[in-house]
Amino acid sequence: MFTPRRKSESAPVQEGLPAGLIDLLKVVDAEYIILTRFDVVQENSQGILALGIIRDMRIASQPIINLVRAVRRSGKYEEETLELPRGPLGSGTHELLVRVAPIGSDGSIVILVFDDSEFARLNSMRRDFVANISHELKTPIGALLILAEAVLEASDDPAAIKKFASRMQIEAVRLSELVQEVINLSRLQDEDPLQDAEVLDVAVIARAAIDECRLSADKRKIEIVIADTPSCFVLGDRSQLHMAISNLIQNAINYSPESTRVGVAVTCTDDLVEFTVTDQGVGIPDKDLERIFERFYRVDPARSRETGGTGLGLSIVKHVASNHGGDISVWSLEGQGSTFTLRLPRAKDLSSLSNESGR
Ligand code: ADP
């Protein structure tokens, strides 16, 4: 049944502005400002305040003031993409599409602001990723080409062929690991684990990951010690959490000297489940701590290459954490060791639904 709209439901119409304008602006997917003919802010959406464009009822951003002036001069609609600072500190910017148009009969102006920052951020991430991955692929592919040539030239020297072939095998394994990690990372960026989440016990996942890493730890006489761990439940995606936890344990092994210990613990507080892995390894210099979660960032590229690292492990962990509404942090002292802590929101009162408890 059609119900006529009561007058009080609609926003008040300013004199000289077209009727229904504010109602219309409210349903447009943009922030808005309406200026009087004296450039005083007459109306604005709530969200515009966070962008820092208005101060003392006036426009505070010079590029937008210029755009308004241009519209006043021409009497015509204008638009521009602007990069405005996010705040007084740092280099963060908002990427905004700003559209300005004259409206009404009294010299009012409407400014529509579309925040394209997220779109711009994703685009630049994609560009960086393509550039990085091309660079990373070049190394093993280049090595394979050189080794293939060497094999051809050594056709009458079986010992040399054997040596080059085994190097080729190493490079091919590296290449396939890299491709697998890229696939993992791109899946993580596309999938939302909470849409189809299971109740999972982090302690069970941690023990399974330790079992997998045991062989490479034994080879280097590294002992993995797991603290007495209670069941700690989270809602999430099993394979993503397994991947994150394995990456952290494998790194602890890779960046530790022989005959040391790696400690693993799972604890829960009221709201959080914390997985920590501590090693007695090389540690990470302060200046690198912020950057190690970036894709392909390595403190010591030569060492990472030696251990077969792809440079993607920690960015995968970071993605898994944020996909689950958690975070990852690190404490480290160069030459002493590191502790990585993965925190996830605890699934409370759901343990009875879990299918992990019997395992
Ligand atoms: P990689 O494949 O190179 O190990 P990651 O993304 O997993 O890539 O880690 C990024 C960098 O962070 C590593 O190259 C290494 O320099 C540093 N790092 C990660 N974990 C540890 C650790 N447990 N101890 C010392 N350095 C670490």
mmCIF file of C-alpha atoms and ligand atoms in Angstrom:
data_model
loop_
_atom_site.group_PDB
_atom_site.id
_atom_site.type_symbol
_atom_site.label_atom_id
_atom_site.label_comp_id
_atom_site.label_asym_id
_atom_site.label_seq_id
_atom_site.Cartn_x
_atom_site.Cartn_y
_atom_site.Cartn_z
ATOM 1 C CA MET A 1 0.000 0.000 0.000
ATOM 2 C CA PHE A 2 1.326 3.442 -0.803
ATOM 3 C CA THR A 3 1.857 5.539 2.325
ATOM 4 C CA PRO A 4 2.222 9.242 1.664
ATOM 5 C CA ARG A 5 5.329 10.677 3.271
ATOM 6 C CA ARG A 6 4.684 13.038 6.157
ATOM 7 C CA LYS A 7 6.184 16.452 5.748
ATOM 8 C CA SER A 8 8.210 16.180 8.954
ATOM 9 C CA GLU A 9 10.167 13.172 7.597
ATOM 10 C CA SER A 10 11.771 15.212 4.901
ATOM 11 C CA ALA A 11 14.728 17.551 5.468
ATOM 12 C CA PRO A 12 13.826 21.237 5.622
ATOM 13 C CA VAL A 13 14.127 22.936 2.260
ATOM 14 C CA GLN A 14 16.320 26.024 2.245
ATOM 15 C CA GLU A 15 14.953 29.073 0.564
ATOM 16 C CA GLY A 16 16.193 29.261 -3.021
ATOM 17 C CA LEU A 17 17.271 25.599 -3.105
ATOM 18 C CA PRO A 18 15.374 23.117 -5.252
ATOM 19 C CA ALA A 19 12.753 21.207 -3.215
ATOM 20 C CA GLY A 20 13.855 17.746 -2.124
ATOM 21 C CA LEU A 21 17.524 18.485 -2.787
ATOM 22 C CA ILE A 22 18.765 17.450 0.654
ATOM 23 C CA ASP A 23 16.735 14.221 0.541
ATOM 24 C CA LEU A 24 18.288 13.480 -2.818
ATOM 25 C CA LEU A 25 21.830 14.187 -1.593
ATOM 26 C CA LYS A 26 21.313 11.849 1.333
ATOM 27 C CA VAL A 27 20.834 8.880 -0.969
ATOM 28 C CA VAL A 28 23.767 9.711 -3.264
ATOM 29 C CA ASP A 29 26.880 7.715 -2.403
ATOM 30 C CA ALA A 30 28.928 10.838 -1.742
ATOM 31 C CA GLU A 31 29.611 13.386 0.957
ATOM 32 C CA TYR A 32 28.175 16.832 0.265
ATOM 33 C CA ILE A 33 28.406 20.481 1.196
ATOM 34 C CA ILE A 34 26.022 23.252 0.189
ATOM 35 C CA LEU A 35 27.486 26.770 0.180
ATOM 36 C CA THR A 36 25.527 30.035 0.290
ATOM 37 C CA ARG A 37 26.373 32.687 -2.256
ATOM 38 C CA PHE A 38 28.801 34.098 0.349
ATOM 39 C CA ASP A 39 30.616 30.740 0.478
ATOM 40 C CA VAL A 40 29.371 29.954 3.982
ATOM 41 C CA VAL A 41 28.520 26.298 4.660
ATOM 42 C CA GLN A 42 24.735 26.002 4.765
ATOM 43 C CA GLU A 43 24.380 22.199 4.845
ATOM 44 C CA ASN A 44 26.821 19.315 4.948
ATOM 45 C CA SER A 45 26.837 15.551 5.400
ATOM 46 C CA GLN A 46 28.316 14.112 8.620
ATOM 47 C CA GLY A 47 31.092 12.225 6.849
ATOM 48 C CA ILE A 48 32.560 15.366 5.341
ATOM 49 C CA LEU A 49 33.815 16.434 8.769
ATOM 50 C CA ALA A 50 36.270 13.511 8.912
ATOM 51 C CA LEU A 51 37.856 14.689 5.674
ATOM 52 C CA GLY A 52 38.887 18.010 7.285
ATOM 53 C CA ILE A 53 37.528 20.099 4.422
ATOM 54 C CA ILE A 54 35.381 22.456 6.541
ATOM 55 C CA ARG A 55 36.637 24.845 9.211
ATOM 56 C CA ASP A 56 34.522 27.564 10.925
ATOM 57 C CA MET A 57 31.671 27.071 8.446
ATOM 58 C CA ARG A 58 33.956 27.745 5.490
ATOM 59 C CA ILE A 59 35.851 25.546 3.037
ATOM 60 C CA ALA A 60 39.364 25.038 4.410
ATOM 61 C CA SER A 61 40.952 23.330 1.422
ATOM 62 C CA GLN A 62 42.556 25.657 -1.110
ATOM 63 C CA PRO A 63 42.128 23.328 -4.138
ATOM 64 C CA ILE A 64 38.371 23.103 -3.404
ATOM 65 C CA ILE A 65 38.138 26.880 -2.890
ATOM 66 C CA ASN A 66 39.746 27.280 -6.334
ATOM 67 C CA LEU A 67 37.231 24.881 -7.841
ATOM 68 C CA VAL A 68 34.314 26.816 -6.286
ATOM 69 C CA ARG A 69 35.739 30.067 -7.665
ATOM 70 C CA ALA A 70 36.004 28.530 -11.130
ATOM 71 C CA VAL A 71 32.331 27.478 -10.953
ATOM 72 C CA ARG A 72 31.282 30.966 -9.815
ATOM 73 C CA ARG A 73 33.155 32.493 -12.768
ATOM 74 C CA SER A 74 31.869 30.089 -15.428
ATOM 75 C CA GLY A 75 28.451 29.345 -13.935
ATOM 76 C CA LYS A 76 29.077 25.739 -15.033
ATOM 77 C CA TYR A 77 29.705 22.356 -13.393
ATOM 78 C CA GLU A 78 33.379 21.485 -12.738
ATOM 79 C CA GLU A 79 35.117 18.396 -11.345
ATOM 80 C CA GLU A 80 38.636 17.465 -10.308
ATOM 81 C CA THR A 81 40.442 14.583 -8.628
ATOM 82 C CA LEU A 82 42.338 15.907 -5.623
ATOM 83 C CA GLU A 83 44.840 14.377 -3.270
ATOM 84 C CA LEU A 84 44.349 16.037 0.109
ATOM 85 C CA PRO A 85 46.467 15.413 3.228
ATOM 86 C CA ARG A 86 44.823 13.077 5.783
ATOM 87 C CA GLY A 87 46.003 15.172 8.700
ATOM 88 C CA PRO A 88 48.735 17.515 9.861
ATOM 89 C CA LEU A 89 51.270 14.665 10.272
ATOM 90 C CA GLY A 90 52.697 12.027 7.976
ATOM 91 C CA SER A 91 52.343 11.599 4.262
ATOM 92 C CA GLY A 92 48.912 9.924 4.159
ATOM 93 C CA THR A 93 46.460 11.376 1.658
ATOM 94 C CA HIS A 94 42.800 11.109 0.706
ATOM 95 C CA GLU A 95 42.164 10.615 -2.982
ATOM 96 C CA LEU A 96 38.946 12.550 -3.617
ATOM 97 C CA LEU A 97 36.843 13.144 -6.697
ATOM 98 C CA VAL A 98 35.240 16.564 -6.115
ATOM 99 C CA ARG A 99 32.297 17.751 -8.215
ATOM 100 C CA VAL A 100 31.047 21.327 -7.874
ATOM 101 C CA ALA A 101 27.859 22.727 -9.431
ATOM 102 C CA PRO A 102 25.759 25.843 -9.112
ATOM 103 C CA ILE A 103 22.233 25.148 -7.834
ATOM 104 C CA GLY A 104 19.095 27.087 -7.087
ATOM 105 C CA SER A 105 18.300 30.660 -7.893
ATOM 106 C CA ASP A 106 20.199 32.332 -5.068
ATOM 107 C CA GLY A 107 23.825 31.635 -5.968
ATOM 108 C CA SER A 108 24.132 28.459 -3.834
ATOM 109 C CA ILE A 109 26.676 25.866 -4.786
ATOM 110 C CA VAL A 110 26.706 22.122 -4.142
ATOM 111 C CA ILE A 111 29.969 20.231 -3.652
ATOM 112 C CA LEU A 112 29.906 16.435 -3.958
ATOM 113 C CA VAL A 113 32.932 14.561 -2.623
ATOM 114 C CA PHE A 114 33.568 10.935 -3.621
ATOM 115 C CA ASP A 115 36.288 9.244 -1.575
ATOM 116 C CA ASP A 116 38.332 7.159 -4.025
ATOM 117 C CA SER A 117 41.141 6.489 -1.519
ATOM 118 C CA GLU A 118 40.376 2.784 -1.115
ATOM 119 C CA PHE A 119 40.157 2.289 -4.871
ATOM 120 C CA ALA A 120 43.436 4.191 -5.378
ATOM 121 C CA ARG A 121 45.127 2.203 -2.605
ATOM 122 C CA LEU A 122 44.076 -1.123 -4.125
ATOM 123 C CA ASN A 123 45.225 -0.008 -7.558
ATOM 124 C CA SER A 124 48.625 1.060 -6.342
ATOM 125 C CA MET A 125 48.975 -2.174 -4.325
ATOM 126 C CA ARG A 126 48.228 -4.136 -7.470
ATOM 127 C CA ARG A 127 50.777 -2.144 -9.484
ATOM 128 C CA ASP A 128 53.480 -2.660 -6.818
ATOM 129 C CA PHE A 129 52.672 -6.342 -6.613
ATOM 130 C CA VAL A 130 53.037 -6.890 -10.349
ATOM 131 C CA ALA A 131 56.347 -4.984 -10.343
ATOM 132 C CA ASN A 132 57.656 -6.966 -7.330
ATOM 133 C CA ILE A 133 56.587 -10.350 -8.577
ATOM 134 C CA SER A 134 58.190 -9.781 -11.990
ATOM 135 C CA HIS A 135 61.426 -8.916 -10.246
ATOM 136 C CA GLU A 136 61.227 -11.970 -7.948
ATOM 137 C CA LEU A 137 60.523 -14.345 -10.839
ATOM 138 C CA LYS A 138 63.495 -13.075 -12.816
ATOM 139 C CA THR A 139 66.062 -14.498 -10.379
ATOM 140 C CA PRO A 140 65.134 -18.215 -10.482
ATOM 141 C CA ILE A 141 64.219 -18.078 -14.159
ATOM 142 C CA GLY A 142 67.562 -16.402 -14.957
ATOM 143 C CA ALA A 143 69.381 -19.069 -12.920
ATOM 144 C CA LEU A 144 67.530 -21.863 -14.760
ATOM 145 C CA LEU A 145 68.493 -20.406 -18.142
ATOM 146 C CA ILE A 146 72.171 -20.202 -17.213
ATOM 147 C CA LEU A 147 72.147 -23.720 -15.749
ATOM 148 C CA ALA A 148 70.445 -25.120 -18.855
ATOM 149 C CA GLU A 149 73.182 -23.588 -21.003
ATOM 150 C CA ALA A 150 75.824 -25.054 -18.690
ATOM 151 C CA VAL A 151 74.251 -28.519 -19.010
ATOM 152 C CA LEU A 152 74.333 -28.260 -22.811
ATOM 153 C CA GLU A 153 77.975 -27.243 -22.800
ATOM 154 C CA ALA A 154 78.955 -30.029 -20.392
ATOM 155 C CA SER A 155 77.389 -32.779 -22.498
ATOM 156 C CA ASP A 156 80.475 -35.043 -22.216
ATOM 157 C CA ASP A 157 81.072 -34.479 -18.498
ATOM 158 C CA PRO A 158 78.563 -36.543 -16.453
ATOM 159 C CA ALA A 159 79.768 -35.178 -13.076
ATOM 160 C CA ALA A 160 79.234 -31.576 -14.187
ATOM 161 C CA ILE A 161 75.804 -32.430 -15.627
ATOM 162 C CA LYS A 162 74.803 -33.968 -12.310
ATOM 163 C CA LYS A 163 75.952 -30.865 -10.421
ATOM 164 C CA PHE A 164 74.101 -28.440 -12.716
ATOM 165 C CA ALA A 165 70.961 -30.602 -12.773
ATOM 166 C CA SER A 166 70.750 -30.660 -9.003
ATOM 167 C CA ARG A 167 71.119 -26.843 -8.942
ATOM 168 C CA MET A 168 68.335 -26.685 -11.531
ATOM 169 C CA GLN A 169 66.169 -28.743 -9.247
ATOM 170 C CA ILE A 170 66.725 -26.295 -6.378
ATOM 171 C CA GLU A 171 65.818 -23.313 -8.572
ATOM 172 C CA ALA A 172 62.729 -25.095 -9.925
ATOM 173 C CA VAL A 173 61.550 -25.864 -6.370
ATOM 174 C CA ARG A 174 62.111 -22.215 -5.430
ATOM 175 C CA LEU A 175 60.095 -21.112 -8.461
ATOM 176 C CA SER A 176 57.191 -23.399 -7.664
ATOM 177 C CA GLU A 177 57.191 -22.312 -3.988
ATOM 178 C CA LEU A 178 57.094 -18.709 -5.049
ATOM 179 C CA VAL A 179 54.190 -19.337 -7.428
ATOM 180 C CA GLN A 180 52.336 -21.253 -4.683
ATOM 181 C CA GLU A 181 52.798 -18.399 -2.188
ATOM 182 C CA VAL A 182 51.566 -15.868 -4.744
ATOM 183 C CA ILE A 183 48.469 -18.019 -5.286
ATOM 184 C CA ASN A 184 47.975 -18.256 -1.493
ATOM 185 C CA LEU A 185 48.287 -14.520 -1.071
ATOM 186 C CA SER A 186 45.911 -13.648 -3.875
ATOM 187 C CA ARG A 187 43.334 -16.114 -2.493
ATOM 188 C CA LEU A 188 43.641 -14.458 0.897
ATOM 189 C CA GLN A 189 42.986 -11.079 -0.651
ATOM 190 C CA ASP A 190 39.843 -12.351 -2.371
ATOM 191 C CA GLU A 191 38.272 -14.608 0.230
ATOM 192 C CA ASP A 192 36.511 -13.585 3.404
ATOM 193 C CA PRO A 193 37.133 -16.430 5.892
ATOM 194 C CA LEU A 194 34.385 -15.231 8.195
ATOM 195 C CA GLN A 195 31.669 -15.780 5.595
ATOM 196 C CA ASP A 196 32.006 -19.528 5.894
ATOM 197 C CA ALA A 197 33.719 -19.832 9.256
ATOM 198 C CA GLU A 198 34.223 -22.924 11.422
ATOM 199 C CA VAL A 199 34.870 -23.080 15.166
ATOM 200 C CA LEU A 200 38.521 -24.082 15.437
ATOM 201 C CA ASP A 201 40.858 -24.878 18.287
ATOM 202 C CA VAL A 202 44.089 -22.932 17.756
ATOM 203 C CA ALA A 203 45.973 -25.391 19.991
ATOM 204 C CA VAL A 204 45.078 -28.266 17.624
ATOM 205 C CA ILE A 205 46.200 -26.255 14.598
ATOM 206 C CA ALA A 206 49.449 -25.305 16.354
ATOM 207 C CA ARG A 207 50.258 -28.957 17.163
ATOM 208 C CA ALA A 208 49.586 -30.000 13.549
ATOM 209 C CA ALA A 209 51.829 -27.206 12.260
ATOM 210 C CA ILE A 210 54.609 -28.214 14.673
ATOM 211 C CA ASP A 211 54.430 -31.819 13.415
ATOM 212 C CA GLU A 212 54.877 -30.571 9.867
ATOM 213 C CA CYS A 213 57.885 -28.436 10.758
ATOM 214 C CA ARG A 214 59.515 -31.155 12.891
ATOM 215 C CA LEU A 215 61.649 -32.581 10.076
ATOM 216 C CA SER A 216 63.321 -29.303 9.153
ATOM 217 C CA ALA A 217 63.828 -28.512 12.872
ATOM 218 C CA ASP A 218 65.442 -31.932 13.490
ATOM 219 C CA LYS A 219 67.821 -31.413 10.570
ATOM 220 C CA ARG A 220 69.207 -28.359 12.361
ATOM 221 C CA LYS A 221 68.956 -29.861 15.851
ATOM 222 C CA ILE A 222 66.359 -27.271 16.828
ATOM 223 C CA GLU A 223 63.996 -28.370 19.567
ATOM 224 C CA ILE A 224 60.385 -27.199 19.327
ATOM 225 C CA VAL A 225 58.816 -26.920 22.760
ATOM 226 C CA ILE A 226 55.083 -26.443 23.140
ATOM 227 C CA ALA A 227 53.749 -25.108 26.409
ATOM 228 C CA ASP A 228 50.893 -26.947 28.083
ATOM 229 C CA THR A 229 48.113 -25.589 25.953
ATOM 230 C CA PRO A 230 44.425 -25.348 26.737
ATOM 231 C CA SER A 231 41.813 -25.477 23.978
ATOM 232 C CA CYS A 232 41.338 -21.975 22.619
ATOM 233 C CA PHE A 233 38.572 -21.533 20.087
ATOM 234 C CA VAL A 234 38.270 -19.038 17.270
ATOM 235 C CA LEU A 235 35.889 -18.663 14.349
ATOM 236 C CA GLY A 236 37.792 -18.882 11.123
ATOM 237 C CA ASP A 237 39.195 -20.695 8.140
ATOM 238 C CA ARG A 238 41.263 -23.759 8.990
ATOM 239 C CA SER A 239 43.641 -23.667 6.038
ATOM 240 C CA GLN A 240 44.336 -19.944 6.415
ATOM 241 C CA LEU A 241 45.107 -20.242 10.120
ATOM 242 C CA HIS A 242 47.226 -23.318 9.528
ATOM 243 C CA MET A 243 49.190 -21.464 6.852
ATOM 244 C CA ALA A 244 49.810 -18.458 9.140
ATOM 245 C CA ILE A 245 50.887 -20.543 12.131
ATOM 246 C CA SER A 246 53.157 -22.783 10.020
ATOM 247 C CA ASN A 247 54.804 -19.733 8.448
ATOM 248 C CA LEU A 248 55.620 -18.306 11.890
ATOM 249 C CA ILE A 249 57.058 -21.595 13.181
ATOM 250 C CA GLN A 250 59.025 -22.228 9.986
ATOM 251 C CA ASN A 251 60.520 -18.711 10.153
ATOM 252 C CA ALA A 252 61.552 -19.284 13.779
ATOM 253 C CA ILE A 253 63.438 -22.392 12.609
ATOM 254 C CA ASN A 254 64.908 -20.751 9.502
ATOM 255 C CA TYR A 255 66.284 -17.725 11.315
ATOM 256 C CA SER A 256 67.805 -19.614 14.276
ATOM 257 C CA PRO A 257 71.264 -21.160 14.638
ATOM 258 C CA GLU A 258 71.640 -24.909 15.125
ATOM 259 C CA SER A 259 70.970 -26.467 18.543
ATOM 260 C CA THR A 260 68.609 -23.772 19.790
ATOM 261 C CA ARG A 261 64.999 -23.881 20.989
ATOM 262 C CA VAL A 262 61.761 -22.613 19.531
ATOM 263 C CA GLY A 263 58.917 -22.148 22.006
ATOM 264 C CA VAL A 264 55.255 -22.230 21.011
ATOM 265 C CA ALA A 265 52.328 -21.268 23.239
ATOM 266 C CA VAL A 266 48.589 -20.748 22.855
ATOM 267 C CA THR A 267 46.774 -18.818 25.562
ATOM 268 C CA CYS A 268 43.352 -17.258 25.827
ATOM 269 C CA THR A 269 42.041 -14.232 27.649
ATOM 270 C CA ASP A 270 38.383 -13.263 27.912
ATOM 271 C CA ASP A 271 38.210 -11.905 24.388
ATOM 272 C CA LEU A 272 41.351 -13.033 22.618
ATOM 273 C CA VAL A 273 43.306 -16.106 21.653
ATOM 274 C CA GLU A 274 47.055 -15.517 21.476
ATOM 275 C CA PHE A 275 49.464 -17.723 19.578
ATOM 276 C CA THR A 276 53.132 -16.935 20.267
ATOM 277 C CA VAL A 277 56.314 -18.350 18.849
ATOM 278 C CA THR A 278 59.662 -17.432 20.397
ATOM 279 C CA ASP A 279 63.094 -18.233 19.009
ATOM 280 C CA GLN A 280 66.721 -17.751 20.048
ATOM 281 C CA GLY A 281 67.687 -16.721 16.557
ATOM 282 C CA VAL A 282 69.310 -13.859 14.691
ATOM 283 C CA GLY A 283 66.674 -11.305 15.734
ATOM 284 C CA ILE A 284 65.554 -8.326 13.691
ATOM 285 C CA PRO A 285 67.093 -4.831 13.774
ATOM 286 C CA ASP A 286 64.744 -2.093 15.056
ATOM 287 C CA LYS A 287 64.735 -0.274 11.730
ATOM 288 C CA ASP A 288 63.372 -3.343 9.923
ATOM 289 C CA LEU A 289 60.676 -4.297 12.431
ATOM 290 C CA GLU A 290 57.984 -2.181 10.777
ATOM 291 C CA ARG A 291 58.771 -3.404 7.297
ATOM 292 C CA ILE A 292 59.050 -7.171 7.637
ATOM 293 C CA PHE A 293 55.305 -7.598 7.050
ATOM 294 C CA GLU A 294 55.563 -5.993 3.600
ATOM 295 C CA ARG A 295 55.547 -8.284 0.602
ATOM 296 C CA PHE A 296 59.062 -9.354 -0.463
ATOM 297 C CA TYR A 297 60.781 -7.361 2.305
ATOM 298 C CA ARG A 298 63.748 -9.254 3.748
ATOM 299 C CA VAL A 299 66.242 -8.110 6.353
ATOM 300 C CA ASP A 300 68.999 -10.150 4.785
ATOM 301 C CA PRO A 301 68.082 -11.189 1.227
ATOM 302 C CA ALA A 302 71.054 -13.590 0.972
ATOM 303 C CA ARG A 303 70.020 -15.514 4.093
ATOM 304 C CA SER A 304 66.370 -15.628 3.052
ATOM 305 C CA ARG A 305 67.429 -17.059 -0.309
ATOM 306 C CA GLU A 306 69.565 -19.666 1.434
ATOM 307 C CA THR A 307 66.616 -20.861 3.520
ATOM 308 C CA GLY A 308 64.377 -20.903 0.449
ATOM 309 C CA GLY A 309 62.339 -17.918 1.691
ATOM 310 C CA THR A 310 59.943 -16.270 -0.737
ATOM 311 C CA GLY A 311 59.606 -13.005 1.216
ATOM 312 C CA LEU A 312 55.828 -13.493 1.303
ATOM 313 C CA GLY A 313 55.408 -15.495 4.533
ATOM 314 C CA LEU A 314 54.802 -12.628 6.950
ATOM 315 C CA SER A 315 52.550 -10.690 4.591
ATOM 316 C CA ILE A 316 50.446 -13.854 4.357
ATOM 317 C CA VAL A 317 50.340 -13.991 8.177
ATOM 318 C CA LYS A 318 49.318 -10.329 8.312
ATOM 319 C CA HIS A 319 46.501 -10.913 5.827
ATOM 320 C CA VAL A 320 45.224 -13.959 7.675
ATOM 321 C CA ALA A 321 45.237 -11.988 10.949
ATOM 322 C CA SER A 322 43.315 -9.068 9.533
ATOM 323 C CA ASN A 323 40.883 -11.339 7.638
ATOM 324 C CA HIS A 324 40.009 -12.849 11.022
ATOM 325 C CA GLY A 325 39.717 -9.518 12.829
ATOM 326 C CA GLY A 326 43.028 -10.091 14.617
ATOM 327 C CA ASP A 327 46.567 -8.757 14.388
ATOM 328 C CA ILE A 328 50.207 -9.812 14.353
ATOM 329 C CA SER A 329 52.994 -8.160 16.316
ATOM 330 C CA VAL A 330 56.676 -8.803 16.902
ATOM 331 C CA TRP A 331 59.211 -8.213 19.640
ATOM 332 C CA SER A 332 62.824 -8.762 18.731
ATOM 333 C CA LEU A 333 66.361 -8.076 19.852
ATOM 334 C CA GLU A 334 69.136 -8.371 17.300
ATOM 335 C CA GLY A 335 71.339 -11.370 18.034
ATOM 336 C CA GLN A 336 69.033 -12.570 20.834
ATOM 337 C CA GLY A 337 65.838 -13.763 19.204
ATOM 338 C CA SER A 338 62.270 -12.839 18.327
ATOM 339 C CA THR A 339 58.739 -13.393 19.543
ATOM 340 C CA PHE A 340 55.829 -13.198 17.118
ATOM 341 C CA THR A 341 52.318 -12.935 18.561
ATOM 342 C CA LEU A 342 49.214 -13.655 16.514
ATOM 343 C CA ARG A 343 46.048 -12.435 18.271
ATOM 344 C CA LEU A 344 42.599 -13.550 17.158
ATOM 345 C CA PRO A 345 39.150 -12.797 18.544
ATOM 346 C CA ARG A 346 38.058 -15.636 20.825
ATOM 347 C CA ALA A 347 34.907 -17.544 19.901
ATOM 348 C CA LYS A 348 33.104 -17.750 23.200
ATOM 349 C CA ASP A 349 30.360 -20.189 24.160
ATOM 350 C CA LEU A 350 30.863 -22.003 20.883
ATOM 351 C CA SER A 351 33.243 -24.720 22.023
ATOM 352 C CA SER A 352 30.410 -27.222 22.207
ATOM 353 C CA LEU A 353 29.855 -26.770 18.465
ATOM 354 C CA SER A 354 33.475 -27.475 17.651
ATOM 355 C CA ASN A 355 34.428 -30.627 15.814
ATOM 356 C CA GLU A 356 38.038 -30.249 16.965
ATOM 357 C CA SER A 357 37.643 -31.372 20.554
ATOM 358 C CA GLY A 358 37.732 -35.079 19.761
ATOM 359 C CA ARG A 359 40.981 -34.923 17.791
HETATM 360 P P1 ADP B 1 61.024 -15.038 4.034
HETATM 361 O O1 ADP B 1 60.410 -15.946 3.055
HETATM 362 O O2 ADP B 1 62.178 -14.252 3.500
HETATM 363 O O3 ADP B 1 61.320 -15.705 5.337
HETATM 364 P P2 ADP B 1 58.924 -13.603 5.448
HETATM 365 O O4 ADP B 1 57.890 -12.670 4.900
HETATM 366 O O5 ADP B 1 58.447 -14.822 6.141
HETATM 367 O O6 ADP B 1 59.897 -13.924 4.258
HETATM 368 O O7 ADP B 1 59.815 -12.775 6.444
HETATM 369 C C1 ADP B 1 60.332 -11.500 6.044
HETATM 370 C C2 ADP B 1 61.681 -11.251 6.680
HETATM 371 O O8 ADP B 1 61.536 -11.072 8.095
HETATM 372 C C3 ADP B 1 62.665 -12.412 6.536
HETATM 373 O O9 ADP B 1 63.358 -12.343 5.304
HETATM 374 C C4 ADP B 1 63.593 -12.198 7.730
HETATM 375 O O10 ADP B 1 64.558 -11.212 7.409
HETATM 376 C C5 ADP B 1 62.659 -11.603 8.787
HETATM 377 N N1 ADP B 1 62.183 -12.629 9.748
HETATM 378 C C6 ADP B 1 60.989 -13.283 9.733
HETATM 379 N N2 ADP B 1 60.876 -14.105 10.794
HETATM 380 C C7 ADP B 1 62.011 -13.981 11.501
HETATM 381 C C8 ADP B 1 62.523 -14.556 12.723
HETATM 382 N N3 ADP B 1 61.805 -15.452 13.423
HETATM 383 N N4 ADP B 1 63.763 -14.171 13.141
HETATM 384 C C9 ADP B 1 64.480 -13.263 12.450
HETATM 385 N N5 ADP B 1 64.061 -12.679 11.303
HETATM 386 C C10 ADP B 1 62.859 -13.028 10.839
#
